[in-house]
CSV table of C-alpha atoms (C1' of nucleotides) in Angstrom, one decimal:
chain,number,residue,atom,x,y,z
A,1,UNK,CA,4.2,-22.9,-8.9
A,2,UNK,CA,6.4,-21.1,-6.3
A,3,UNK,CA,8.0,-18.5,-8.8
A,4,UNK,CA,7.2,-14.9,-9.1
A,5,UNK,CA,7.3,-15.0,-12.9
A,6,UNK,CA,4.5,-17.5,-12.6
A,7,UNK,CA,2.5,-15.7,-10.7
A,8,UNK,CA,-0.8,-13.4,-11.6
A,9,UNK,CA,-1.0,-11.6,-8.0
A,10,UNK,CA,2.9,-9.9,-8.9
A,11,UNK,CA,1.7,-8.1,-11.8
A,12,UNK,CA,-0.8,-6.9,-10.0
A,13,UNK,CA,0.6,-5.8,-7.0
A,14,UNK,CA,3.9,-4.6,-8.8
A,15,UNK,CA,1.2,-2.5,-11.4
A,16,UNK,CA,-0.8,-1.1,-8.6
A,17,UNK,CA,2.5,0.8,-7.4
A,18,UNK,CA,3.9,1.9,-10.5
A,19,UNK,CA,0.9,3.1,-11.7
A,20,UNK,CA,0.4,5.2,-8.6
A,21,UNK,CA,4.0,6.2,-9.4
A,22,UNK,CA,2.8,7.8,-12.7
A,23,UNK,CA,-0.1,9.5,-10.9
A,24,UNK,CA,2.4,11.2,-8.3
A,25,UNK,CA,4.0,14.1,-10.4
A,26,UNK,CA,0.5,14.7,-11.8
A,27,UNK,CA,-1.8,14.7,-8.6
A,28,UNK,CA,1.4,16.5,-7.2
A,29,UNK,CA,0.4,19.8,-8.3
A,30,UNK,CA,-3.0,19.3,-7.2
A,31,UNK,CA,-1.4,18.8,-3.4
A,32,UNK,CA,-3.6,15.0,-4.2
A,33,UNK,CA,-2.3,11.6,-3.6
A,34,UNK,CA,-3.7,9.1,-5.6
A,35,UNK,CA,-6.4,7.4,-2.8
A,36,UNK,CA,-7.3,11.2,-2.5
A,37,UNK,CA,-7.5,11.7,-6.3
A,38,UNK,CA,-10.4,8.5,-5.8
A,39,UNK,CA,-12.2,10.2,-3.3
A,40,UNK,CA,-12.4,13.5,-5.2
A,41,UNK,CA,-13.2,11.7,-8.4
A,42,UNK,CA,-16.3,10.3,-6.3
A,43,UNK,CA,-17.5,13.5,-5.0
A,44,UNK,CA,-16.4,15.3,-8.3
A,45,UNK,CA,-20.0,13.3,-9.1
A,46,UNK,CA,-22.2,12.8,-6.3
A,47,UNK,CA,-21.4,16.1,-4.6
A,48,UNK,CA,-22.0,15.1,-1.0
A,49,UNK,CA,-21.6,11.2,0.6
A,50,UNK,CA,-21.6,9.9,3.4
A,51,UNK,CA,-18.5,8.2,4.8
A,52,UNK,CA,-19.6,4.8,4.5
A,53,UNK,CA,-20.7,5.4,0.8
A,54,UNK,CA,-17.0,6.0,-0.1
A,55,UNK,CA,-15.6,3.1,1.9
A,56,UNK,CA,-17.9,0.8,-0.4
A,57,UNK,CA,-17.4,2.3,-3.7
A,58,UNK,CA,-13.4,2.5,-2.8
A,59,UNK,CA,-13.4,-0.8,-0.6
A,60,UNK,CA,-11.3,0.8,1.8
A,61,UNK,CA,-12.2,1.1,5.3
A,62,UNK,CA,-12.7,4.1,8.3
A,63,UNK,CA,-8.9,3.1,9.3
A,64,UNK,CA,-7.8,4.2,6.3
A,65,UNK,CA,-10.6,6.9,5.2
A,66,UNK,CA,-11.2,8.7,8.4
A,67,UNK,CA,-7.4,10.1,8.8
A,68,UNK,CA,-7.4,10.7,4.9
A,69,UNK,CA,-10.6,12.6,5.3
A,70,UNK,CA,-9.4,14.8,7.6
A,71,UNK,CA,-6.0,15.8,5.4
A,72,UNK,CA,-8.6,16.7,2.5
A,73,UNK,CA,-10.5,18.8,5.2
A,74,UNK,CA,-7.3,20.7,6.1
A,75,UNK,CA,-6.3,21.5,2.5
A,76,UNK,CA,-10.0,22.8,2.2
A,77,UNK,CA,-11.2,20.3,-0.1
A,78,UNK,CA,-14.1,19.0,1.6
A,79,UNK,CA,-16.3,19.6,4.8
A,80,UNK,CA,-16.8,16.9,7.1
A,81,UNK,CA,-20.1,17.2,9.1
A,82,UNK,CA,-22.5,14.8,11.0
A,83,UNK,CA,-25.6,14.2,9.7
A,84,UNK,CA,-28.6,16.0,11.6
A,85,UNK,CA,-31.0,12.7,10.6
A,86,UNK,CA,-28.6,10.0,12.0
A,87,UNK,CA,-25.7,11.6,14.0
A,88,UNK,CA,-23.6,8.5,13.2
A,89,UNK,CA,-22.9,9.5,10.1
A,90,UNK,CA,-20.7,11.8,8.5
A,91,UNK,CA,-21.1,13.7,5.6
A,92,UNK,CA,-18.4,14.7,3.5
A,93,UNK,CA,-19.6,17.6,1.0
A,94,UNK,CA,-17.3,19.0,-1.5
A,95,UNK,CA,-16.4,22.5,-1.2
A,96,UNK,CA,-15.4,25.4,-4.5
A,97,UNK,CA,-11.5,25.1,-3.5
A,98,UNK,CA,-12.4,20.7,-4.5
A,99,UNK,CA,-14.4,22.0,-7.3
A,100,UNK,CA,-11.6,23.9,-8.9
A,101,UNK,CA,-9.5,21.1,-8.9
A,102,UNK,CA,-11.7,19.3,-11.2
A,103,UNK,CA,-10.5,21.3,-14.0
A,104,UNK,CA,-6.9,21.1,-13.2
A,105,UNK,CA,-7.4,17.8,-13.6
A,106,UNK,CA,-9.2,17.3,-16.7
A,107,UNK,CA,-6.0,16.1,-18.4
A,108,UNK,CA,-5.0,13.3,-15.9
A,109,UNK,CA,-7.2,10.8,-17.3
A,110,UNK,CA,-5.1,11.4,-20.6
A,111,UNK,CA,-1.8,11.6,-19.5
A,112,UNK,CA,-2.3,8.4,-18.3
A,113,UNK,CA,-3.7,6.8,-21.0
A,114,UNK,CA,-0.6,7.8,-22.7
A,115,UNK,CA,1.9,6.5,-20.1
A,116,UNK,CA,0.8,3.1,-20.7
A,117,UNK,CA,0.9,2.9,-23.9
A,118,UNK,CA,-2.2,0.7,-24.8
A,119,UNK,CA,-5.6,0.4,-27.3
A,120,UNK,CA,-8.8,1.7,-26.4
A,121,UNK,CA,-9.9,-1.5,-27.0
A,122,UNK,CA,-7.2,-3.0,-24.7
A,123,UNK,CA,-8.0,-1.1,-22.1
A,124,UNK,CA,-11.7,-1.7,-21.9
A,125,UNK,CA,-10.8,-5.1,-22.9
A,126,UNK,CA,-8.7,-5.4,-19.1
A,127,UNK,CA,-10.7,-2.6,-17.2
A,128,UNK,CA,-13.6,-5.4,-17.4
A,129,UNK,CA,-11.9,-8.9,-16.7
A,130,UNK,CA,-10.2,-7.0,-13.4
A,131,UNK,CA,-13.8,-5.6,-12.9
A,132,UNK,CA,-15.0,-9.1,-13.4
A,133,UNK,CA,-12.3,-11.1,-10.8
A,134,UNK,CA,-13.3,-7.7,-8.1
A,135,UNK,CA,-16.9,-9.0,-8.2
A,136,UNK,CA,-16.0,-12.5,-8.1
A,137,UNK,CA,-13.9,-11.7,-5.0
A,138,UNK,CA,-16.3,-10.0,-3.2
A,139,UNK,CA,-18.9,-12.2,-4.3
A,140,UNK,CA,-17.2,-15.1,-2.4
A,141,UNK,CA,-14.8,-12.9,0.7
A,142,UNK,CA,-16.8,-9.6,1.0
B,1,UNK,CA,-13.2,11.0,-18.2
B,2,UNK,CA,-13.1,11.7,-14.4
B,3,UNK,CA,-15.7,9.0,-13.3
B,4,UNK,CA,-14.7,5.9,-11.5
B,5,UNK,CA,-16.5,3.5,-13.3
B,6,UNK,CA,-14.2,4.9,-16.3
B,7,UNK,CA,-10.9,4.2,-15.0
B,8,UNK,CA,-9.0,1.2,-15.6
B,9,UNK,CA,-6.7,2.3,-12.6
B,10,UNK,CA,-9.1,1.9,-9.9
B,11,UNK,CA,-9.8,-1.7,-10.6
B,12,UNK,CA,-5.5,-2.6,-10.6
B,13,UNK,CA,-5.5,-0.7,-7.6
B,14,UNK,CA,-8.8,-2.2,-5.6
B,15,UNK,CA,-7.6,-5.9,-7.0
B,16,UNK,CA,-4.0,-6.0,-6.1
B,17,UNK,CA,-5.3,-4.7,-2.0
B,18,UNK,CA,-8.2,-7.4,-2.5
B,19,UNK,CA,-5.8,-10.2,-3.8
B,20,UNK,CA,-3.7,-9.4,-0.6
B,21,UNK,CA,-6.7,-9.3,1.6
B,22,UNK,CA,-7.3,-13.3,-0.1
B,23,UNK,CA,-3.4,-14.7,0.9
B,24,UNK,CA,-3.8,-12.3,4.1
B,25,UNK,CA,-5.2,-15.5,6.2
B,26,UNK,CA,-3.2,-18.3,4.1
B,27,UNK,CA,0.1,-16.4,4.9
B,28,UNK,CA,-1.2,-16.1,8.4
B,29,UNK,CA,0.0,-19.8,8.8
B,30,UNK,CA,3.5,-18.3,8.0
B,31,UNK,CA,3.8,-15.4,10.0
B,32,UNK,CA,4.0,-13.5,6.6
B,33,UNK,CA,2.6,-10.8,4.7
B,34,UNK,CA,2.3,-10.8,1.4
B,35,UNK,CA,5.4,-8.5,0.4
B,36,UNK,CA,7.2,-10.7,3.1
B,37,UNK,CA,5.9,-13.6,0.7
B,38,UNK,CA,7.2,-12.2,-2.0
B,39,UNK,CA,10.7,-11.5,-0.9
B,40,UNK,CA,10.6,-15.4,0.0
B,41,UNK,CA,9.5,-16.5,-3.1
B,42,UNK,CA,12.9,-15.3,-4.6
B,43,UNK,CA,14.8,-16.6,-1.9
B,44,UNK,CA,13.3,-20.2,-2.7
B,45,UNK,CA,14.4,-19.7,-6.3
B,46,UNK,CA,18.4,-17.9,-5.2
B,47,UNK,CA,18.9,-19.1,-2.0
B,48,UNK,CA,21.0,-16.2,-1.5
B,49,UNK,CA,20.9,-12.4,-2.9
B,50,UNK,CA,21.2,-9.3,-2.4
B,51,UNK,CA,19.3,-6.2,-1.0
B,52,UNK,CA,19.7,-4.5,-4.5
B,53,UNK,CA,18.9,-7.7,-6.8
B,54,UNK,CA,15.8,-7.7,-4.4
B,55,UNK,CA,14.6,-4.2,-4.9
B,56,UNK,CA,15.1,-4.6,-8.8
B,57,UNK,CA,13.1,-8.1,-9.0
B,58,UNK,CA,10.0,-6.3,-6.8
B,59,UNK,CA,10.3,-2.8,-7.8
B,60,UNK,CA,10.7,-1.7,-4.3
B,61,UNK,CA,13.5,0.6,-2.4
B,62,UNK,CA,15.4,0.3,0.2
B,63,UNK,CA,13.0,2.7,2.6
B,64,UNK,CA,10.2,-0.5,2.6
B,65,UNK,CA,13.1,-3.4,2.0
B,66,UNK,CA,15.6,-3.1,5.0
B,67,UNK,CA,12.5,-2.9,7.9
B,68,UNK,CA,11.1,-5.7,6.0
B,69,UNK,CA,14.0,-7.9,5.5
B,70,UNK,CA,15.0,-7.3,9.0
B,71,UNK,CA,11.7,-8.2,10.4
B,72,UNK,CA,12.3,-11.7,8.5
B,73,UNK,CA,15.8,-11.6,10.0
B,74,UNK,CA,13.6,-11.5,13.4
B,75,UNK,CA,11.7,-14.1,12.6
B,76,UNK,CA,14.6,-16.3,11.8
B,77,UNK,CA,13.2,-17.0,7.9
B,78,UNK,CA,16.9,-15.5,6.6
B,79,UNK,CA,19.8,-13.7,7.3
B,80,UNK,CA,21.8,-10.3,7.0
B,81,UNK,CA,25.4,-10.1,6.4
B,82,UNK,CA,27.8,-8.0,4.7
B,83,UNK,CA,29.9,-9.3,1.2
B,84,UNK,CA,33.3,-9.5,2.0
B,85,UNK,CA,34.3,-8.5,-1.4
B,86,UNK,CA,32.1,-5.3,-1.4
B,87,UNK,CA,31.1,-4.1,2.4
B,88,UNK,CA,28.2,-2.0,0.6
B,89,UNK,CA,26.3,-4.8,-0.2
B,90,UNK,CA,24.3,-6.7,2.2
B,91,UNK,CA,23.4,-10.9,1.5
B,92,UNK,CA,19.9,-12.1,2.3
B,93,UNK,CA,21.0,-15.8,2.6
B,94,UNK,CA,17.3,-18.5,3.2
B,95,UNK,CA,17.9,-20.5,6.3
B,96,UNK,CA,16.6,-23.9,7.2
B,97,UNK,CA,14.0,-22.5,8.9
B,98,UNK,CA,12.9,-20.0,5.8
B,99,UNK,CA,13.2,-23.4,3.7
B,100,UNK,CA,10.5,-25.2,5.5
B,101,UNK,CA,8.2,-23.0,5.0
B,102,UNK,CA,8.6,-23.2,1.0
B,103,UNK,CA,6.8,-26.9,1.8
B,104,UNK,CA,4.3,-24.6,4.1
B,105,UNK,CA,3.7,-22.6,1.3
B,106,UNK,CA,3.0,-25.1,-1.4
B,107,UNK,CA,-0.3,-24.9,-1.0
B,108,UNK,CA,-1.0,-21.5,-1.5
B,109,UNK,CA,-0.9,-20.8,-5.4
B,110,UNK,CA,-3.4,-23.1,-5.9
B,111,UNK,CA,-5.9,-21.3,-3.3
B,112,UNK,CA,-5.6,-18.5,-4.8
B,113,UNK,CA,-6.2,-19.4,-8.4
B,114,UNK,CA,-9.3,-21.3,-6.7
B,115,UNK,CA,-10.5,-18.0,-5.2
B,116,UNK,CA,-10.1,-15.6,-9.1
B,117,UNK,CA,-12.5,-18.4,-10.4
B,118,UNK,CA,-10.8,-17.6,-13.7
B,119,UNK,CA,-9.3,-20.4,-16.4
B,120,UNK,CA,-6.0,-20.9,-17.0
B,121,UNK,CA,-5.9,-19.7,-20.2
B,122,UNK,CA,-7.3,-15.9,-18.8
B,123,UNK,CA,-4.6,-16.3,-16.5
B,124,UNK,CA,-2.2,-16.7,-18.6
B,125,UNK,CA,-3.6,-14.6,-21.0
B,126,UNK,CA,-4.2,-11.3,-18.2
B,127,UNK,CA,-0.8,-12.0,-16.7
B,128,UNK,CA,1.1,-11.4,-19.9
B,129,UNK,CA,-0.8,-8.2,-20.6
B,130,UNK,CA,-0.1,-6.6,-17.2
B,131,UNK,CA,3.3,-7.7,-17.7
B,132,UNK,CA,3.5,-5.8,-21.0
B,133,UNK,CA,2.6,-2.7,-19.4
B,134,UNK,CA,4.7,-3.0,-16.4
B,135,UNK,CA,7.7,-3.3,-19.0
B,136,UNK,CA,6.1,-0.6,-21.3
B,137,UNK,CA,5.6,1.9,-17.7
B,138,UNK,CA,9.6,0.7,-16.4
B,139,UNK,CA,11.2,1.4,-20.1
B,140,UNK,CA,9.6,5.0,-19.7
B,141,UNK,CA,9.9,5.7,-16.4
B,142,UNK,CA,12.2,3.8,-14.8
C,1,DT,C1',-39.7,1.1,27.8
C,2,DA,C1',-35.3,-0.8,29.3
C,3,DA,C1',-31.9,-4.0,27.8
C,4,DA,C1',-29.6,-6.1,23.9
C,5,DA,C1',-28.0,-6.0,19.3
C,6,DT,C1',-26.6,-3.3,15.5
C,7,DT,C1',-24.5,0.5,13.0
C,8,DG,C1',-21.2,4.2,11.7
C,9,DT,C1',-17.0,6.4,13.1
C,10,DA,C1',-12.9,6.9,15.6
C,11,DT,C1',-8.6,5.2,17.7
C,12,DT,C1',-4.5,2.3,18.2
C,13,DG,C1',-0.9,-0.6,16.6
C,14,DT,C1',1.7,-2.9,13.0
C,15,DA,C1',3.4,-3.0,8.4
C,16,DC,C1',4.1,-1.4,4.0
C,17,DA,C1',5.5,2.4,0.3
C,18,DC,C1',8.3,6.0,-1.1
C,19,DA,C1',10.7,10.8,-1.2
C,20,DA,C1',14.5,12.9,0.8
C,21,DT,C1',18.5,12.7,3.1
C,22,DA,C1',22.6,10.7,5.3
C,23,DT,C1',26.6,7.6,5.5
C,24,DA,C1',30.1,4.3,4.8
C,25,DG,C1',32.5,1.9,1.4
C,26,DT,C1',34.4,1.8,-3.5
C,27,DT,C1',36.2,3.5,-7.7
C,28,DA,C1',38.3,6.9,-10.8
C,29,DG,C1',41.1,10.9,-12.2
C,30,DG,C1',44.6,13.9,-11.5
D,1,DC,C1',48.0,8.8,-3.1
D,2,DC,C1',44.1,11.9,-2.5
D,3,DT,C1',40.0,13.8,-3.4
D,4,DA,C1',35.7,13.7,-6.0
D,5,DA,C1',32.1,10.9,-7.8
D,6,DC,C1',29.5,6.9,-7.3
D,7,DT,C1',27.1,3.0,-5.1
D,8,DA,C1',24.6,0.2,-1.6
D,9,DT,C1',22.2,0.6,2.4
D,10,DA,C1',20.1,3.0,6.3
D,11,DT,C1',17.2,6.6,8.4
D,12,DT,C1',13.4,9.9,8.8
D,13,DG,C1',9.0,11.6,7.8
D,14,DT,C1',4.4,11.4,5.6
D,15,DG,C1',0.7,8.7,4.0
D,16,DT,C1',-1.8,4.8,3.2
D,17,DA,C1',-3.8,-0.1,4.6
D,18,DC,C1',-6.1,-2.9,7.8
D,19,DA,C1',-7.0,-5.7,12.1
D,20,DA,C1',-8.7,-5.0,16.6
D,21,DT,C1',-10.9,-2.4,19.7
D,22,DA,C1',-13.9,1.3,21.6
D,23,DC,C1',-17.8,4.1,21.6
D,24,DA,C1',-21.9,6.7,20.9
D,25,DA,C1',-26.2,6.8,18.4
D,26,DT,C1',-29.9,4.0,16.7
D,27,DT,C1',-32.9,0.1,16.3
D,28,DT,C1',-34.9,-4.2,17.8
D,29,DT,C1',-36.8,-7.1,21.1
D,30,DA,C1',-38.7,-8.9,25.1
DNA sequence: TAAAATTGTATTGTACACAATATAGTTAGG
DNA sequence: CCTAACTATATTGTGTACAATACAATTTTA
């Protein structure tokens, strides 16, 4: 059982970092890397959230949010302001300069989906058994 | 397109930090991490190999594979030394002490195919397809 | 209402991950 | 031979990840 070609958790892991790799040229010209392409994606929808809101959705903690947070404030992405209700907690609005880059990256999503080389069907097929191990995951650890 | 529920990206990426976060307190035991892990999986299977073989088998480069080896070099789980037919090349050889741990470890694939809460079969089955597509992404890309 | 517990962020420290660059050792071509 | 190209590793710098800790604001409780 100790071999890496009989393991699941190497595909995975090994997956996770190429795919990131394909993302890289493409989020490149967006000055984006790929956790900040996920947070733009989330506020590309809701428009304003608060810090917390993102950490669950992306299941990443402040550690790791807070310092990525303030690189998309710098590049003018986002705002970052404290909520006047509950001054704990920080809302992160988008701004037009993140709005723009919604249209420049329309085509990602594509590119992508051609990169790997896959069905529809296979990829909605695998998007929900990973989706399904996630929830079991954090049904059980979270 | 650019919604997160939509992506099948998100879900490799939030399950291979998730499936990290599950050996993260099994490889505790060890005084490893998880890359750290996988580096001694192969040395279980080779005994001894080198830094390039390494990077090749894990998709990784040299930038996260020398402070990584070295750190298991601290730790006494291998050893660094130059070929003597090629000075360029450097020979992670296991040591006794990197050996016992294989018996450590013997536990741990189990665990974690506890914690998916998947059959073998979907194992099996998911493994080969993420496999596919790491081929398909390193024909093309790599 | 004052103290205690909770909550949302921030900070610090360690460890990947990878692009870009540097360097020493090896091989090839003239 | 001698230099140019190549190869394997190392270094540097930026950006995640996350545990552990700190802290200020809020809520709960006695």
């Amino acid at each position: 059982m100790l071999k890496l070609e009989q393991q699941l958790c190497f595909p995975i892991y090994a997956l996770s970092r190429q795919i990131t790799a394909l993302y890289r040229p493409l989020l490149e010209k967006l000055d984006l890397t790929y956790p900040q392409y996920l947070v733009m994606l989330l506020l590309w929808e809701t428009n304003k959230i608060s810090i917390k809101e993102i950490g669950e959705k992306l299941l990443l903690d402040t550690g790791t949010l807070t310092p990525l947070l303030k690189r998309l404030e710098q590049k003018k992405y986002l705002t970052r302001k404290r909520s006047e209700e509950d001054e704990r907690i920080v809302l992160i609005e988008l701004t037009s300069g993140g709005l723009k880059l919604k249209y420049a990256a329309a085509g990602i999503p594509g590119a992508l989906f051609c990169a790997l080389d896959i069905t529809e069907g296979e990829m909605m097929g695998l998007q929900q058994k990973l989706t399904g191990i996630l929830n079991t995951i954090n049904k059980n650890h979270g």
